[in-house]
Coordinates of C-alpha atoms in Angstrom, one line a residue:
Chain A
M1 CA 77.2 100.4 136.4
P2 CA 80.8 101.4 136.3
E3 CA 83.1 98.8 135.6
T4 CA 86.2 97.6 136.8
S5 CA 88.9 95.9 134.8
N6 CA 89.2 92.7 137.3
A7 CA 85.8 92.0 137.3
T8 CA 85.7 91.8 133.2
Q9 CA 88.3 88.5 133.4
S10 CA 85.6 86.2 135.6
T11 CA 82.5 85.4 136.3
R12 CA 80.9 86.5 133.3
S13 CA 81.2 83.7 130.7
D14 CA 77.4 82.5 130.8
R15 CA 76.9 85.5 128.5
A16 CA 80.6 85.4 126.7
A17 CA 80.6 85.5 122.6
I18 CA 84.3 84.6 122.6
S19 CA 86.0 83.2 125.1
A20 CA 89.6 81.9 125.4
R21 CA 91.4 80.2 127.0
S22 CA 95.2 79.6 127.6
L23 CA 96.0 80.8 123.9
V24 CA 99.7 80.3 123.3
K25 CA 100.9 80.7 119.6
T26 CA 104.7 79.6 118.7
F27 CA 105.7 80.6 115.4
G28 CA 109.1 78.6 114.0
A29 CA 110.4 76.4 116.8
G30 CA 113.8 76.3 118.8
E31 CA 116.6 79.5 119.1
N32 CA 113.8 81.4 115.9
A33 CA 110.5 80.3 117.5
V34 CA 108.8 83.7 117.8
H35 CA 106.4 83.9 120.0
A36 CA 103.2 85.3 119.0
L37 CA 100.7 84.8 121.8
K38 CA 101.9 84.0 125.5
N39 CA 99.0 82.2 127.5
V40 CA 95.7 84.7 126.6
D41 CA 92.7 84.1 128.5
I42 CA 89.8 86.4 127.0
D43 CA 86.0 86.8 127.8
I44 CA 84.9 89.1 124.8
R45 CA 80.6 89.7 125.8
E46 CA 78.2 89.1 123.5
N47 CA 76.3 92.8 121.9
E48 CA 79.8 94.6 122.6
F49 CA 82.3 97.0 120.7
F50 CA 85.7 94.9 122.2
T51 CA 88.7 96.5 120.5
L52 CA 92.3 94.7 120.6
L53 CA 94.9 97.4 121.1
G54 CA 98.2 97.8 120.6
P55 CA 101.8 98.3 118.8
S56 CA 102.4 96.5 115.9
G57 CA 103.8 92.7 117.1
C58 CA 101.3 92.7 120.0
G59 CA 99.4 89.2 118.8
K60 CA 96.4 91.6 118.1
T61 CA 96.4 90.2 114.4
T62 CA 96.9 87.0 115.6
L63 CA 94.1 86.4 118.0
L64 CA 92.1 87.8 115.5
R65 CA 93.0 86.0 113.0
M66 CA 92.6 82.5 115.5
I67 CA 88.7 83.8 116.2
A68 CA 88.1 83.7 112.4
G69 CA 90.1 80.3 112.4
F70 CA 93.0 81.8 109.9
E71 CA 95.2 80.2 112.3
L72 CA 95.2 77.6 114.2
P73 CA 95.9 78.1 118.1
T74 CA 100.0 76.1 119.3
S75 CA 97.9 74.9 122.0
G76 CA 94.6 76.7 124.4
T77 CA 91.2 77.1 122.7
I78 CA 89.1 78.8 121.6
L79 CA 85.1 78.9 122.6
L80 CA 81.7 80.9 121.1
D81 CA 78.6 80.7 122.7
G82 CA 80.7 77.9 125.5
Q83 CA 81.3 75.7 122.3
E84 CA 84.5 74.7 121.2
I85 CA 85.9 76.3 118.2
T86 CA 89.5 76.2 118.5
A87 CA 90.4 73.4 115.0
L88 CA 86.6 74.5 113.3
P89 CA 88.2 75.6 109.3
P90 CA 87.0 79.4 108.4
Y91 CA 83.7 78.5 106.7
K92 CA 82.2 76.6 110.1
R93 CA 82.4 79.8 112.3
P94 CA 79.5 81.5 112.3
V95 CA 81.9 85.0 112.7
N96 CA 82.5 87.0 109.5
T97 CA 86.3 89.4 108.6
V98 CA 86.8 92.5 107.4
F99 CA 89.7 92.3 105.6
Q100 CA 92.4 95.8 105.9
S101 CA 92.8 95.4 102.6
Y102 CA 89.1 94.9 101.5
A103 CA 89.9 91.6 99.7
L104 CA 86.6 92.6 97.7
F105 CA 86.0 89.5 95.3
P106 CA 87.6 92.0 92.0
H107 CA 84.8 89.4 89.0
M108 CA 81.7 90.0 90.9
T109 CA 79.9 93.3 91.1
V110 CA 78.9 94.7 94.5
A111 CA 75.6 93.5 95.3
E112 CA 77.7 89.8 94.0
N113 CA 79.8 90.2 96.7
I114 CA 77.5 91.0 99.4
G115 CA 75.5 88.4 98.9
F116 CA 78.3 86.1 99.0
G117 CA 78.2 84.9 101.8
L118 CA 74.5 83.8 101.9
K119 CA 75.3 82.4 98.1
M120 CA 77.1 79.6 100.4
L121 CA 75.4 79.0 102.8
G122 CA 72.6 77.9 100.3
R123 CA 70.3 80.8 100.8
P124 CA 67.6 80.6 98.0
A125 CA 67.8 83.7 95.7
D126 CA 65.0 85.8 96.6
N127 CA 65.9 85.4 100.0
V128 CA 69.4 86.8 99.4
Q129 CA 68.3 89.3 97.0
G130 CA 66.5 91.1 99.6
R131 CA 69.3 91.1 102.1
V132 CA 71.9 92.6 99.7
E133 CA 69.2 94.9 99.0
K134 CA 69.1 95.4 103.1
M135 CA 72.4 95.5 103.3
L136 CA 73.3 97.8 100.6
A137 CA 70.7 100.0 102.4
L138 CA 72.0 100.2 105.6
V139 CA 75.9 101.0 104.5
Q140 CA 73.9 103.7 101.8
L141 CA 75.6 101.8 98.3
E142 CA 72.6 101.4 96.6
A143 CA 73.1 103.4 93.7
M144 CA 76.2 101.0 93.9
A145 CA 74.6 97.1 93.5
N146 CA 75.7 96.7 89.7
R147 CA 79.3 98.3 89.4
R148 CA 82.1 97.1 89.9
T149 CA 84.2 97.1 92.9
D150 CA 87.2 98.6 91.8
Q151 CA 84.9 101.5 90.2
L152 CA 84.8 102.2 93.6
S153 CA 86.7 104.7 95.8
G154 CA 88.3 104.0 99.3
G155 CA 85.2 104.8 101.7
Q156 CA 83.2 102.9 99.4
Q157 CA 84.5 100.4 99.5
Q158 CA 85.1 100.1 102.6
R159 CA 81.2 99.7 103.2
V160 CA 80.8 96.5 100.5
A161 CA 83.3 95.2 102.9
L162 CA 81.6 95.9 105.9
A163 CA 78.2 95.2 103.9
R164 CA 79.6 91.7 103.0
A165 CA 80.6 90.4 105.9
L166 CA 77.1 91.9 107.7
A167 CA 75.0 90.3 105.1
P168 CA 75.0 87.2 107.4
E169 CA 74.2 88.1 109.9
P170 CA 77.6 86.9 111.9
K171 CA 77.5 86.3 115.4
V172 CA 80.8 87.7 115.8
L173 CA 82.0 90.5 112.8
L174 CA 86.0 90.6 113.4
L175 CA 87.1 93.8 111.8
D176 CA 91.7 93.9 111.2
E177 CA 92.0 98.0 111.3
P178 CA 89.6 98.7 108.6
L179 CA 90.0 101.6 108.7
A180 CA 93.9 102.0 108.2
A181 CA 93.9 102.7 104.6
L182 CA 91.5 105.9 104.7
D183 CA 92.4 109.3 105.1
L184 CA 91.5 111.1 108.0
K185 CA 88.6 112.4 108.0
L186 CA 87.0 109.7 106.2
R187 CA 88.3 107.9 109.2
K188 CA 86.3 110.3 111.9
N189 CA 83.4 109.6 109.4
M190 CA 83.5 105.8 109.6
Q191 CA 84.5 105.4 113.2
L192 CA 81.5 107.1 114.1
E193 CA 78.9 105.0 111.1
L194 CA 81.0 101.5 112.7
K195 CA 80.0 102.8 116.6
S196 CA 76.0 102.9 115.1
L197 CA 76.1 100.6 113.2
Q198 CA 77.3 97.8 115.6
A199 CA 74.3 99.6 118.0
E200 CA 72.2 98.9 115.3
T201 CA 72.9 95.3 114.3
G202 CA 73.5 94.1 118.1
I203 CA 76.3 92.2 116.5
T204 CA 79.3 91.7 119.0
F205 CA 82.1 94.0 117.4
V206 CA 86.4 92.8 117.5
F207 CA 88.4 95.8 116.7
V208 CA 91.8 95.3 115.8
T209 CA 93.7 99.0 116.0
H210 CA 96.9 100.5 116.8
D211 CA 95.6 103.7 117.4
Q212 CA 94.8 104.5 121.3
E213 CA 92.3 107.5 119.9
E214 CA 89.9 105.2 117.3
A215 CA 89.9 102.0 120.5
L216 CA 88.9 105.0 123.1
T217 CA 86.3 106.2 120.8
M218 CA 84.0 103.4 119.4
S219 CA 84.9 100.5 122.1
D220 CA 83.4 99.6 124.8
R221 CA 85.8 98.4 126.0
I222 CA 89.6 97.8 124.8
A223 CA 92.4 94.8 126.1
V224 CA 95.8 96.4 125.7
M225 CA 98.2 94.0 124.2
R226 CA 102.0 94.0 124.0
S227 CA 104.0 91.1 123.2
G228 CA 101.6 88.6 123.0
E229 CA 100.3 89.5 126.5
I230 CA 96.6 91.2 127.6
L231 CA 97.7 93.5 129.9
Q232 CA 94.7 95.0 130.8
I233 CA 91.5 94.9 130.0
G234 CA 88.4 97.8 130.5
A235 CA 86.5 100.3 129.4
P236 CA 87.9 102.9 127.4
K237 CA 87.3 105.3 130.8
D238 CA 89.1 102.4 133.4
I239 CA 91.8 102.3 130.7
Y240 CA 92.8 105.5 129.9
E241 CA 91.9 106.7 134.3
R242 CA 93.3 103.9 136.0
P243 CA 96.3 101.8 134.0
T244 CA 97.2 98.8 136.0
H245 CA 100.2 98.7 134.0
R246 CA 102.5 101.5 133.2
F247 CA 102.8 100.2 129.2
V248 CA 99.5 101.2 128.9
A249 CA 99.7 104.6 130.6
D250 CA 102.5 106.0 128.3
F251 CA 100.6 103.6 125.4
I252 CA 97.6 105.7 125.6
G253 CA 97.9 109.4 125.7
D254 CA 100.1 111.6 127.0
I255 CA 100.9 111.0 131.0
N256 CA 103.4 111.8 133.7
I257 CA 105.2 108.9 135.0
L258 CA 107.5 109.7 137.6
E259 CA 110.0 107.2 140.2
G260 CA 109.9 107.2 143.3
E261 CA 109.8 104.8 146.4
I262 CA 106.5 103.7 148.4
A263 CA 107.2 104.6 151.3
G264 CA 104.0 104.0 153.7
A265 CA 100.3 102.9 152.3
G266 CA 96.8 101.7 153.5
G267 CA 93.3 102.4 152.4
G268 CA 94.4 102.0 148.8
T269 CA 96.5 105.3 148.6
A270 CA 100.3 105.1 149.2
Q271 CA 101.9 107.5 149.8
V272 CA 105.2 108.0 147.5
R273 CA 108.5 109.7 148.1
L274 CA 109.7 111.0 144.7
K275 CA 113.1 111.3 143.6
D276 CA 112.8 115.0 144.3
G277 CA 112.6 114.1 147.8
T278 CA 108.6 115.0 148.1
T279 CA 106.0 113.1 148.7
I280 CA 103.1 113.0 147.3
S281 CA 99.9 110.4 147.4
A282 CA 98.6 108.1 144.6
R283 CA 96.6 105.3 144.5
L284 CA 96.9 101.9 145.0
A285 CA 95.1 99.5 143.3
E286 CA 94.2 96.1 144.2
G287 CA 96.7 94.0 145.1
M288 CA 99.9 96.4 144.7
A289 CA 102.9 95.9 146.1
Q290 CA 102.5 97.9 149.5
T291 CA 106.5 98.7 149.2
G292 CA 109.5 98.8 147.2
P293 CA 110.1 101.4 144.4
A294 CA 106.9 102.6 142.4
A295 CA 105.9 104.5 139.4
V296 CA 103.4 107.3 140.2
A297 CA 101.6 108.0 136.6
I298 CA 99.7 111.8 136.5
R299 CA 97.5 112.6 133.5
P300 CA 98.8 116.6 132.3
E301 CA 95.1 117.0 132.0
A302 CA 94.8 115.8 136.5
A303 CA 96.9 119.0 137.6
R304 CA 97.6 122.7 137.2
I305 CA 99.5 125.8 138.3
A306 CA 98.8 126.3 142.4
G307 CA 96.8 129.3 143.4
Q308 CA 98.0 131.8 145.5
G309 CA 98.4 130.8 149.1
E310 CA 97.6 126.9 147.6
T311 CA 100.0 124.4 148.7
A312 CA 101.2 122.8 145.8
D313 CA 102.2 118.9 145.6
L314 CA 105.5 119.2 143.0
T315 CA 108.0 122.2 142.4
G316 CA 109.0 122.1 139.5
T317 CA 110.9 124.8 136.4
L318 CA 108.8 126.1 133.5
E319 CA 111.0 125.1 129.9
N320 CA 108.3 126.1 127.3
V321 CA 104.5 126.9 126.5
V322 CA 102.7 125.0 124.1
Y323 CA 98.9 127.6 123.7
F324 CA 96.0 125.6 122.2
G325 CA 93.9 128.5 123.3
A326 CA 90.9 127.0 125.3
A327 CA 94.5 125.1 126.9
S328 CA 98.0 125.6 127.3
Y329 CA 100.0 123.1 127.5
L330 CA 103.2 123.5 130.0
H331 CA 106.5 121.6 130.1
L332 CA 108.4 121.7 133.5
R333 CA 111.4 120.4 134.9
L334 CA 110.7 119.1 138.2
N335 CA 113.9 119.1 140.5
S336 CA 114.7 115.4 140.1
G337 CA 115.5 116.3 136.4
E338 CA 112.3 114.8 135.0
E339 CA 110.2 116.6 132.9
F340 CA 106.2 117.3 133.8
V341 CA 103.3 118.9 131.2
L342 CA 100.7 119.6 132.8
R343 CA 97.3 121.1 131.3
Q344 CA 95.8 124.2 132.2
P345 CA 92.9 125.3 131.1
G346 CA 91.5 128.6 130.4
G347 CA 93.7 131.6 130.0
L348 CA 97.2 132.0 131.2
D349 CA 96.6 135.8 132.5
G350 CA 98.0 136.3 136.5
H351 CA 100.5 133.4 136.1
D352 CA 104.1 134.8 136.0
L353 CA 104.7 132.3 132.7
S354 CA 108.4 133.6 131.8
R355 CA 110.5 130.5 131.1
G356 CA 112.8 129.8 134.1
A357 CA 110.0 130.7 136.8
R358 CA 109.4 128.1 139.9
L359 CA 105.7 127.4 139.5
G360 CA 104.1 124.9 142.0
I361 CA 102.1 122.2 140.8
A362 CA 98.4 120.6 142.3
I363 CA 98.0 117.7 141.5
Q364 CA 93.6 116.5 141.8
P365 CA 92.6 114.6 144.7
G366 CA 92.7 110.7 143.7
R367 CA 94.3 111.2 140.4
A368 CA 98.0 110.3 140.7
R369 CA 97.9 106.7 140.4
V370 CA 100.8 104.4 141.2
L371 CA 101.8 101.6 138.3
E372 CA 102.7 98.5 138.2
Chain B
M1 CA 113.1 94.6 81.5
A2 CA 110.2 95.7 79.5
E3 CA 108.7 97.4 82.0
A4 CA 111.1 98.8 83.3
I5 CA 111.8 100.2 80.4
R6 CA 108.9 101.6 79.7
K7 CA 107.8 102.9 82.7
G8 CA 111.7 104.5 83.3
P9 CA 112.4 108.0 82.5
R10 CA 114.0 106.6 79.3
A11 CA 111.2 105.6 77.7
R12 CA 112.1 108.6 76.0
D13 CA 116.2 108.4 75.5
L14 CA 115.7 104.9 74.0
K15 CA 113.3 106.0 71.2
A16 CA 115.7 109.0 70.6
M17 CA 118.6 107.1 70.1
P18 CA 120.6 107.5 66.0
G19 CA 119.3 104.3 64.3
F20 CA 116.7 103.1 66.5
K21 CA 113.9 103.3 64.1
T22 CA 116.3 101.5 61.2
V23 CA 117.0 98.5 64.2
A24 CA 113.2 98.0 64.8
W25 CA 112.2 97.7 61.2
L26 CA 115.4 95.6 60.8
C27 CA 114.0 93.3 63.1
I28 CA 110.1 93.5 61.8
I29 CA 111.4 93.1 58.3
A30 CA 113.4 89.3 59.4
L31 CA 110.4 88.2 61.7
Y32 CA 107.8 88.9 58.8
L33 CA 109.0 89.2 55.3
P34 CA 109.8 85.5 54.4
L35 CA 105.7 85.3 56.1
A36 CA 104.3 87.9 53.8
V37 CA 106.5 85.8 50.9
L38 CA 104.9 82.6 51.6
V39 CA 101.7 85.1 51.4
I40 CA 101.8 86.4 48.4
F41 CA 102.9 82.9 46.5
S42 CA 100.2 80.9 48.1
F43 CA 97.8 83.1 46.4
N44 CA 99.7 82.6 43.2
D45 CA 98.2 81.3 39.8
N46 CA 101.5 79.3 39.0
R47 CA 103.6 75.9 40.1
S48 CA 106.6 78.1 40.7
V49 CA 106.9 79.6 44.2
V50 CA 109.4 82.2 43.1
R51 CA 108.3 84.0 39.8
W52 CA 104.7 85.8 40.3
T53 CA 102.2 85.7 37.6
E54 CA 98.2 86.3 38.4
F55 CA 96.5 86.5 41.9
S56 CA 94.3 83.3 41.9
F57 CA 92.7 81.2 44.8
R58 CA 93.2 77.8 43.1
W59 CA 95.9 76.5 45.4
Y60 CA 93.6 77.0 48.2
E61 CA 91.0 74.9 46.6
A62 CA 93.3 72.4 46.0
A63 CA 94.7 72.2 49.6
L64 CA 91.2 71.8 50.8
S65 CA 90.1 69.2 48.7
N66 CA 92.9 67.3 49.8
D67 CA 91.8 64.2 51.0
G68 CA 96.2 63.8 52.9
I69 CA 96.0 67.4 54.2
R70 CA 92.0 66.7 55.6
N71 CA 93.8 64.3 57.2
A72 CA 96.4 65.6 58.5
T73 CA 94.5 68.2 59.8
W74 CA 92.2 65.8 61.5
V75 CA 94.3 64.2 63.1
S76 CA 97.0 67.2 64.5
V77 CA 92.8 69.2 65.8
K78 CA 92.0 66.0 67.5
I79 CA 95.7 65.4 68.5
A80 CA 96.1 69.0 70.2
F81 CA 92.6 68.9 71.7
V82 CA 93.1 66.2 74.1
A83 CA 96.9 67.0 74.8
T84 CA 95.7 70.9 75.6
V85 CA 92.9 69.6 77.6
V86 CA 94.2 66.9 79.9
A87 CA 97.7 68.9 80.0
T88 CA 96.2 72.6 81.2
A89 CA 93.8 70.7 83.5
A90 CA 98.0 69.0 85.1
A91 CA 99.4 72.1 84.8
T92 CA 96.4 73.7 86.8
M93 CA 97.0 71.2 89.3
A94 CA 100.8 71.6 89.6
A95 CA 100.7 75.2 89.7
L96 CA 98.0 75.5 92.6
A97 CA 99.8 72.7 94.4
T98 CA 103.2 74.3 93.9
T99 CA 101.8 77.7 95.2
R100 CA 98.3 77.2 97.4
T101 CA 99.8 75.0 100.2
A102 CA 101.4 74.8 102.9
S103 CA 105.1 75.4 102.0
F104 CA 106.8 72.0 101.6
R105 CA 110.0 70.6 101.3
G106 CA 110.9 70.1 97.8
Q107 CA 109.3 72.7 96.7
G108 CA 111.5 73.9 94.8
L109 CA 112.5 70.9 93.4
A110 CA 109.1 70.1 92.3
Y111 CA 109.0 72.9 90.3
G112 CA 112.5 72.7 89.0
I113 CA 111.4 69.5 87.6
I114 CA 108.0 70.3 86.6
N115 CA 109.8 73.0 84.1
Q116 CA 112.4 70.6 83.5
P117 CA 111.5 69.4 80.1
L118 CA 112.1 73.0 79.0
M119 CA 115.6 72.7 79.0
I120 CA 115.9 69.1 77.3
P121 CA 116.7 69.1 74.0
E122 CA 113.1 68.0 72.3
I123 CA 115.2 65.0 70.5
V124 CA 116.3 63.5 73.5
T125 CA 112.6 63.6 74.8
A126 CA 111.2 62.5 71.8
I127 CA 113.7 59.6 71.9
A128 CA 113.1 58.3 74.8
T129 CA 109.7 58.7 74.4
L130 CA 110.6 56.6 71.4
S131 CA 112.1 54.0 73.4
L132 CA 109.1 53.7 76.6
F133 CA 106.6 53.2 73.5
A134 CA 108.3 50.6 71.8
L135 CA 108.6 48.7 75.6
I136 CA 105.1 49.1 76.4
K137 CA 104.0 48.2 72.9
T138 CA 106.1 45.3 72.9
A139 CA 105.0 44.3 76.8
T140 CA 100.8 45.0 75.9
G141 CA 100.8 44.5 72.0
V142 CA 98.3 48.2 72.4
T143 CA 99.3 50.4 69.6
G144 CA 96.8 53.3 68.6
I145 CA 97.0 56.9 68.1
G146 CA 96.9 57.0 72.4
Y147 CA 100.1 56.9 72.1
L148 CA 100.7 60.1 69.9
M149 CA 98.3 61.6 72.4
A150 CA 100.0 61.2 75.7
A151 CA 103.4 62.4 73.9
H152 CA 102.4 65.6 72.9
T153 CA 100.2 65.8 76.6
A154 CA 103.5 65.2 77.9
F155 CA 105.6 68.1 76.3
C156 CA 102.8 70.3 77.0
I157 CA 102.8 70.5 80.4
P158 CA 105.9 72.7 80.9
F159 CA 104.0 75.3 78.7
A160 CA 100.5 75.6 80.0
F161 CA 102.0 75.6 83.7
M162 CA 104.6 78.9 82.9
P163 CA 101.2 81.7 82.7
I164 CA 98.8 79.7 85.2
R165 CA 101.2 79.9 87.9
A166 CA 102.6 83.7 87.3
R167 CA 99.0 84.5 88.1
L168 CA 98.5 82.3 90.5
E169 CA 101.2 84.1 92.4
D170 CA 100.3 87.7 91.6
M171 CA 97.1 87.0 93.3
T172 CA 96.7 87.3 96.8
L173 CA 95.6 84.5 99.2
V174 CA 93.7 87.0 101.3
L175 CA 90.4 86.7 98.9
E176 CA 90.8 82.8 99.2
Q177 CA 90.1 83.4 102.5
A178 CA 87.7 86.1 102.7
G179 CA 85.2 84.0 100.5
A180 CA 86.0 80.9 103.7
D181 CA 85.2 83.0 105.8
L182 CA 82.2 84.1 104.2
Y183 CA 81.3 80.0 104.3
A184 CA 82.8 78.7 101.3
T185 CA 83.6 74.8 101.9
P186 CA 87.4 74.4 99.9
W187 CA 86.1 72.7 96.5
Q188 CA 83.4 76.2 96.6
T189 CA 86.2 78.8 97.1
F190 CA 88.0 77.2 94.5
R191 CA 85.2 77.0 92.4
H192 CA 83.7 80.8 92.9
I193 CA 86.7 82.4 93.8
T194 CA 90.2 80.6 92.8
L195 CA 89.3 79.5 89.4
P196 CA 87.6 83.0 88.1
L197 CA 90.7 84.7 89.0
L198 CA 92.3 82.2 87.6
M199 CA 91.2 82.0 84.4
P200 CA 92.8 84.0 82.0
G201 CA 96.5 82.1 83.1
I202 CA 94.3 79.2 81.9
V203 CA 93.1 80.4 79.1
A204 CA 96.8 81.8 78.2
G205 CA 98.2 78.7 79.1
A206 CA 95.5 76.3 77.0
M207 CA 96.2 78.3 73.8
L208 CA 100.2 78.1 74.4
A209 CA 100.0 74.0 74.9
F210 CA 97.7 74.0 71.5
V211 CA 99.7 75.9 69.4
V212 CA 102.8 73.8 71.0
S213 CA 101.0 70.3 69.8
L214 CA 100.0 71.9 66.1
D215 CA 103.4 72.6 65.6
D216 CA 105.4 70.0 67.2
V217 CA 107.5 67.6 64.8
I218 CA 110.3 66.4 66.0
I219 CA 108.7 64.4 68.5
T220 CA 105.9 63.5 66.0
L221 CA 108.0 62.3 63.7
M222 CA 109.6 59.8 66.6
V223 CA 106.5 58.6 67.9
A224 CA 103.6 58.5 65.0
G225 CA 102.3 55.1 64.0
P226 CA 101.6 54.7 60.5
G227 CA 98.0 56.8 59.5
E228 CA 98.6 59.1 62.3
T229 CA 100.4 62.0 60.0
T230 CA 100.0 64.8 61.8
L231 CA 100.3 68.3 59.3
P232 CA 103.4 69.7 59.8
I233 CA 104.6 65.8 59.1
Y234 CA 102.3 65.9 56.3
I235 CA 103.6 69.3 55.4
L236 CA 107.3 68.2 55.5
G237 CA 106.8 64.7 53.6
A238 CA 105.3 67.1 50.4
I239 CA 108.3 69.9 50.7
R240 CA 111.3 66.4 49.8
R241 CA 108.2 65.9 46.6
G242 CA 108.7 69.7 45.7
I243 CA 107.7 72.9 47.0
T244 CA 104.7 73.8 46.1
P245 CA 102.1 76.5 46.3
E246 CA 99.5 74.2 48.1
I247 CA 101.9 74.1 50.8
N248 CA 101.9 77.7 50.9
A249 CA 98.4 77.6 51.0
V250 CA 98.0 75.3 53.8
S251 CA 100.7 77.3 55.7
T252 CA 99.0 79.9 55.5
I253 CA 95.6 78.8 56.7
L254 CA 97.9 77.5 59.6
V255 CA 99.7 81.6 60.0
G256 CA 95.4 82.5 60.6
V257 CA 94.3 80.7 62.4
S258 CA 97.7 81.3 64.9
V259 CA 96.6 84.7 65.1
L260 CA 92.8 84.6 65.1
L261 CA 94.4 82.6 68.5
V262 CA 96.5 85.3 69.3
V263 CA 94.0 87.6 68.9
L264 CA 91.1 86.0 70.7
L265 CA 93.2 85.3 73.9
F266 CA 93.7 89.4 74.2
F267 CA 90.2 89.8 73.8
V268 CA 89.2 87.2 76.2
Q269 CA 92.1 88.0 78.8
R270 CA 91.4 91.7 78.6
R271 CA 87.6 90.7 79.2
M272 CA 88.4 88.9 82.8
E273 CA 91.2 91.3 83.8
K274 CA 88.0 94.4 83.8

């Protein structure tokens, strides 16, 4: 079922695991006040892998800490399963966190770490024992049960932190950049593991990251944040292919953004006159202005060199070719002076690819989009 | 600074400097030669503490069967025990209040006030304590060893406070947050996370407080009532009547106890930090 970004915001609150309404967080006061969150509304559904994505300082961690209960909002409310939890202390929320630094208890064994939450909930010892064994099996650390946590590698510590947070079967699991400290290869493995763990347990995951690739690979839905605001919420495909905001388009993946002015619009399409005088058609999302200045976004893979006799949408001068084997990236300079990068799949035979060559650019129908 | 010297590339340079060994040995001699003399003459089979004759345990036997010494030791231990327990508990709470609460106005001031007793000359504290207790005694008529215990508790607090606070400052808040996140109430978080991690600091603070109390002369001299003779006060009195190897023997036992405490502390801390 294809989802559109506007449908996600409303209508579904009955199935929401976490809802935030008009959340505001301001640190300090007066001139030095820092607005960490400015009026954030969000609905995170049950059983989904939801990612808060944005550069550092965008408010994603503040939002996560607020859901955990470590931070109180300046105003606004947070609901869990429809119950208000805004002012509830962390130990009364059925929500667990995987901390960026793991925060494993150094004076306890791996098994004691994992069983801690259940013990605090007052579960009987044999019950805790059974659950700890299950968790150890889940993260494949059975052999490490009686080790001290400082005897484990970074990846193993990460798994213990995960098992510890999952053991009490929280309604929502919060993950605060948990993979940031791992090396690249381990990180790739853990991404897949996390994703399958989420599917296995059916627990709602709220994942914070600044890594757009990580967000795209793992998430069911992504909220892109900047300066305390949510710019767009949607499935990875929505966010990547149909960014509504210039920042979103630029932050996620490579993209060409060309400035221009809308010359005419209708039926979800706009004719945009670019700075070099050519006019191209671009998709216009619902509710966007039909006139005035506009920016057009085109992904490198949505464009290719125009074939013989084909009409080109744009024309540029070739400046550089970066060969990647399965595809090549061609860097062109448009007449307007703007740079344009396109991804040409397959071999490069049959094209004049000398520096300074004039090339026509063909854009896949519907893949150029007007940004807000 | 010691840390920097040990870790830096200068470590080798310093040791290789001319005279390093000489200075080091001079320091060690200055520190331990008097102690060595004290210990050696405690085993002397003679009344003299300057002329060696023969090895003997007779002064230890004399000291251990001396009622005055035994009573004084008992008084010292009682006072040091009470002062250590109360001072360490108070210092722990003070350390938690200055590091584990949202920062408040006057936090720096509170820190200063707790440590100020270390800066005030002991004789001043002693006279001040004496005056206050005299006032209370006149007003209430209550007397007893409690005054001495209270005085010791008071001057032990800053000594217990320092290692506890240092330990707390090294502990990140995130572990306690993790505890709260895993359903531990504030009390459970303290009991299962903060306290065990703080233990090496508390043990160090308690031992420091114990030794400081055991060792105190000036305040005790002022505050102590009749029959409240601590070991250092007894030794002081005995010396006035002339120094004997019996005093050497008692002092050697005191040295032995404090070395034992330090060694114990070392092992306890090493075990806990694992």
